[in-house]
């Protein structure tokens, strides 16, 4: 079986180039012994690569490697000097025609599509081989759709929202969480203290549009200190959307865990939050 090394200087983003590596390995791993090599790996991406490639190797400059084919996955970088191969290619992922990109044209180039190869040759006057475009399919994790319509105040559970987001992240549950809210300066300050966009806070919208968002979500989330009634929760339940709420008096009688939603403790103790059940 012939050996292929696919080399990237760093593999830390699940971008298009990374996805090309995954598709390549899934398509050709039975015909080739494929090694993925890099100086830096993101831990989660490395774990995914190991399910498709024969080997995932951290490149060490003091070690030498030999392969039949070397694919340099980023065309702007030089070939690693510690890898020898019978054939080597820089992989062209872009259509460079009309761009001002400049790089070393020494060596062979392999484009990911016919269009990219033609653009490369037009721009630089250098022949470029190409592989036919390919797509492979997998059963990806479904994204959990969460919606809130909560004002941004401590007593409305602002910090608890991010505590719950932390638990989803730890459990590697993909989610899209939108909070429609009338935000004041206090709310702007609280949101600005969060350095990420895991929860998307958007201006409030009219009731009819909001209802369509609630109906299309997996859960409406309301994590208040207390509520008198909470119309949003009752409206979601009436439309068949489950809810995630705090275990407060307003919800004790109407929410049955695992049936129409989940109640979480006010202290957000992760031991008492069935995060994996919520993702079912």
Tab-separated table of C-alpha atoms in Angstrom, residues 55-256:
chain	number	residue	atom	x	y	z
A	55	UNK	CA	-1.501	7.954	11.609
A	56	UNK	CA	-1.579	11.446	13.107
A	57	UNK	CA	1.943	12.648	13.828
A	58	UNK	CA	3.362	15.718	15.526
A	59	UNK	CA	6.238	16.802	13.286
A	60	UNK	CA	9.597	17.011	15.039
A	61	UNK	CA	12.336	18.645	13.028
A	62	UNK	CA	14.995	16.348	14.480
A	63	UNK	CA	13.241	13.268	13.042
A	64	UNK	CA	13.067	12.246	9.376
A	65	UNK	CA	10.109	10.776	7.546
A	66	UNK	CA	9.781	8.990	4.207
A	67	UNK	CA	6.691	8.647	2.037
A	68	UNK	CA	5.618	7.932	-1.525
A	69	UNK	CA	3.564	11.109	-1.897
A	70	UNK	CA	3.790	14.338	0.095
A	71	UNK	CA	0.874	16.769	-0.044
A	72	UNK	CA	1.671	20.198	1.379
A	73	UNK	CA	-1.809	21.319	2.386
A	74	UNK	CA	-1.003	25.062	2.447
A	75	UNK	CA	0.513	26.204	-0.833
A	76	UNK	CA	2.238	29.302	0.569
A	77	UNK	CA	4.622	27.363	2.841
A	78	UNK	CA	7.851	25.603	1.745
A	79	UNK	CA	8.130	21.828	1.852
A	80	UNK	CA	9.382	20.466	5.194
A	81	UNK	CA	13.057	19.567	4.873
A	82	UNK	CA	12.795	16.482	7.096
A	83	UNK	CA	10.309	14.666	4.826
A	84	UNK	CA	11.532	12.807	1.722
A	85	UNK	CA	9.126	11.604	-0.960
A	86	UNK	CA	9.015	10.206	-4.490
A	87	UNK	CA	6.437	12.840	-5.441
A	88	UNK	CA	5.529	16.079	-3.693
A	89	UNK	CA	2.790	18.614	-4.341
A	90	UNK	CA	1.627	21.880	-2.874
A	91	UNK	CA	-2.166	21.736	-2.676
A	92	UNK	CA	-3.949	24.723	-4.240
A	93	UNK	CA	-7.250	25.442	-2.474
A	94	UNK	CA	-8.061	28.800	-4.111
A	95	UNK	CA	-8.695	30.210	-7.565
A	96	UNK	CA	-5.816	32.677	-7.678
A	97	UNK	CA	-6.718	34.214	-11.025
A	98	UNK	CA	-6.846	38.008	-10.689
A	99	UNK	CA	-5.267	38.045	-7.214
A	100	UNK	CA	-2.000	39.656	-6.119
A	101	UNK	CA	-0.782	36.645	-4.138
A	102	UNK	CA	2.909	35.911	-4.608
A	103	UNK	CA	4.765	32.790	-3.547
A	104	UNK	CA	7.515	30.389	-4.572
A	105	UNK	CA	6.449	28.528	-7.715
A	106	UNK	CA	9.147	25.849	-7.398
A	107	UNK	CA	7.870	22.296	-7.320
A	108	UNK	CA	4.610	20.640	-8.315
A	109	UNK	CA	1.111	21.900	-7.598
A	110	UNK	CA	-2.135	19.975	-7.184
A	111	UNK	CA	-5.453	21.840	-7.160
A	112	UNK	CA	-8.589	20.675	-5.359
A	113	UNK	CA	-10.728	21.354	-8.449
A	114	UNK	CA	-10.468	21.944	-12.181
A	115	UNK	CA	-11.473	25.583	-11.677
A	116	UNK	CA	-8.700	26.180	-9.129
A	117	UNK	CA	-6.143	24.560	-11.469
A	118	UNK	CA	-7.189	26.671	-14.448
A	119	UNK	CA	-7.102	29.874	-12.395
A	120	UNK	CA	-3.631	29.011	-11.095
A	121	UNK	CA	-2.273	28.385	-14.595
A	122	UNK	CA	-3.818	31.583	-15.983
A	123	UNK	CA	-2.361	33.657	-13.160
A	124	UNK	CA	1.145	32.191	-12.950
A	125	UNK	CA	1.709	30.424	-16.286
A	126	UNK	CA	2.538	27.177	-14.512
A	127	UNK	CA	0.871	23.825	-15.094
A	128	UNK	CA	-1.191	22.585	-12.178
A	129	UNK	CA	-2.649	19.099	-11.851
A	130	UNK	CA	-5.984	18.686	-10.133
A	131	UNK	CA	-8.199	16.141	-8.459
A	132	UNK	CA	-11.885	15.944	-9.288
A	133	UNK	CA	-14.034	17.660	-6.680
A	134	UNK	CA	-15.359	15.159	-4.152
A	135	UNK	CA	-17.702	15.166	-1.197
A	136	UNK	CA	-18.113	12.534	1.488
A	137	UNK	CA	-21.029	12.309	3.877
A	138	UNK	CA	-21.300	11.568	7.565
A	139	UNK	CA	-23.871	11.614	10.322
A	140	UNK	CA	-22.802	14.867	11.945
A	141	UNK	CA	-24.055	15.863	15.349
A	142	UNK	CA	-27.313	17.746	15.104
A	143	UNK	CA	-27.202	21.332	16.334
A	144	UNK	CA	-29.368	21.982	19.391
A	145	UNK	CA	-31.575	25.023	18.747
A	146	UNK	CA	-32.134	27.171	21.837
A	147	UNK	CA	-34.132	30.373	22.163
A	148	UNK	CA	-34.663	32.859	24.977
A	149	UNK	CA	-36.557	36.125	25.199
A	150	UNK	CA	-35.131	37.306	28.475
A	151	UNK	CA	-34.043	40.726	29.667
A	152	UNK	CA	-30.358	40.937	30.491
A	153	UNK	CA	-30.372	41.220	34.272
A	154	UNK	CA	-28.839	39.061	36.969
A	155	UNK	CA	-32.264	38.105	38.372
A	156	UNK	CA	-33.336	36.961	34.898
A	157	UNK	CA	-30.535	34.402	34.867
A	158	UNK	CA	-27.934	36.061	32.668
A	159	UNK	CA	-24.991	34.296	34.342
A	160	UNK	CA	-26.878	31.017	34.467
A	161	UNK	CA	-27.258	31.172	30.693
A	162	UNK	CA	-23.489	31.156	30.340
A	163	UNK	CA	-23.156	28.452	33.005
A	164	UNK	CA	-25.442	26.266	30.897
A	165	UNK	CA	-23.470	27.153	27.759
A	166	UNK	CA	-20.312	25.998	29.574
A	167	UNK	CA	-21.916	22.628	30.275
A	168	UNK	CA	-22.915	22.201	26.634
A	169	UNK	CA	-19.348	23.030	25.592
A	170	UNK	CA	-17.844	20.552	28.068
A	171	UNK	CA	-20.200	17.840	26.807
A	172	UNK	CA	-19.298	18.823	23.203
A	173	UNK	CA	-22.947	19.469	22.375
A	174	UNK	CA	-23.209	21.796	19.353
A	175	UNK	CA	-25.860	24.464	19.795
A	176	UNK	CA	-27.218	27.727	18.423
A	177	UNK	CA	-28.633	29.966	21.138
A	178	UNK	CA	-30.433	33.228	20.330
A	179	UNK	CA	-31.802	35.589	22.969
A	180	UNK	CA	-34.252	38.230	21.729
A	181	UNK	CA	-34.163	41.069	24.228
A	182	UNK	CA	-34.754	44.760	24.872
A	183	UNK	CA	-31.218	45.611	25.941
A	184	UNK	CA	-30.393	48.719	27.965
A	185	UNK	CA	-27.006	50.152	28.901
A	186	UNK	CA	-26.734	47.826	31.886
A	187	UNK	CA	-27.311	44.884	29.583
A	188	UNK	CA	-24.758	46.195	27.095
A	189	UNK	CA	-22.207	46.287	29.914
A	190	UNK	CA	-22.942	42.712	30.969
A	191	UNK	CA	-22.737	41.373	27.422
A	192	UNK	CA	-19.486	43.251	26.757
A	193	UNK	CA	-17.897	41.462	29.710
A	194	UNK	CA	-18.376	38.162	27.896
A	195	UNK	CA	-15.509	37.631	25.487
A	196	UNK	CA	-17.346	35.195	23.239
A	197	UNK	CA	-20.475	35.009	21.105
A	198	UNK	CA	-21.754	31.638	22.245
A	199	UNK	CA	-25.125	33.221	23.018
A	200	UNK	CA	-26.334	35.641	20.356
A	201	UNK	CA	-28.259	38.594	21.827
A	202	UNK	CA	-30.508	40.255	19.272
A	203	UNK	CA	-33.048	43.099	19.533
A	204	UNK	CA	-36.580	42.063	20.403
A	205	UNK	CA	-38.874	41.298	17.460
A	206	UNK	CA	-42.647	41.389	17.035
A	207	UNK	CA	-44.696	38.710	18.720
A	208	UNK	CA	-45.720	36.800	15.591
A	209	UNK	CA	-42.163	36.420	14.321
A	210	UNK	CA	-40.963	35.493	17.807
A	211	UNK	CA	-43.567	32.754	18.021
A	212	UNK	CA	-42.305	31.200	14.784
A	213	UNK	CA	-38.779	31.116	16.245
A	214	UNK	CA	-40.061	29.490	19.425
A	215	UNK	CA	-41.972	26.857	17.431
A	216	UNK	CA	-38.834	26.067	15.409
A	217	UNK	CA	-36.580	25.629	18.447
A	218	UNK	CA	-35.792	22.541	20.505
A	219	UNK	CA	-36.008	24.418	23.802
A	220	UNK	CA	-36.997	27.789	25.144
A	221	UNK	CA	-34.602	28.646	27.989
A	222	UNK	CA	-35.625	30.801	30.973
A	223	UNK	CA	-33.314	30.699	34.000
A	224	UNK	CA	-34.741	33.381	36.281
A	225	UNK	CA	-34.386	33.714	40.057
A	226	UNK	CA	-38.191	33.809	40.215
A	227	UNK	CA	-41.251	34.375	38.056
A	228	UNK	CA	-44.879	35.231	38.705
A	229	UNK	CA	-46.084	33.327	35.643
A	230	UNK	CA	-43.657	33.702	32.688
A	231	UNK	CA	-45.783	33.950	29.582
A	232	UNK	CA	-42.929	32.894	27.271
A	233	UNK	CA	-42.656	29.488	28.958
A	234	UNK	CA	-46.403	28.867	28.815
A	235	UNK	CA	-46.540	29.959	25.180
A	236	UNK	CA	-43.689	27.631	24.236
A	237	UNK	CA	-45.402	24.691	25.950
A	238	UNK	CA	-48.696	25.499	24.234
A	239	UNK	CA	-46.929	25.338	20.856
A	240	UNK	CA	-45.206	22.047	21.664
A	241	UNK	CA	-41.703	23.422	22.361
A	242	UNK	CA	-39.989	22.019	25.447
A	243	UNK	CA	-38.371	24.354	27.973
A	244	UNK	CA	-35.321	24.531	30.210
A	245	UNK	CA	-36.137	26.491	33.357
A	246	UNK	CA	-34.914	26.995	36.882
A	247	UNK	CA	-36.520	24.896	39.588
A	248	UNK	CA	-38.676	27.668	41.054
A	249	UNK	CA	-42.254	27.724	42.338
A	250	UNK	CA	-43.696	29.075	39.088
A	251	UNK	CA	-42.620	25.938	37.220
A	252	UNK	CA	-42.858	23.156	39.811
A	253	UNK	CA	-46.327	22.016	38.743
A	254	UNK	CA	-46.124	22.453	34.985
A	255	UNK	CA	-42.665	21.096	34.051
A	256	UNK	CA	-42.008	17.366	34.179
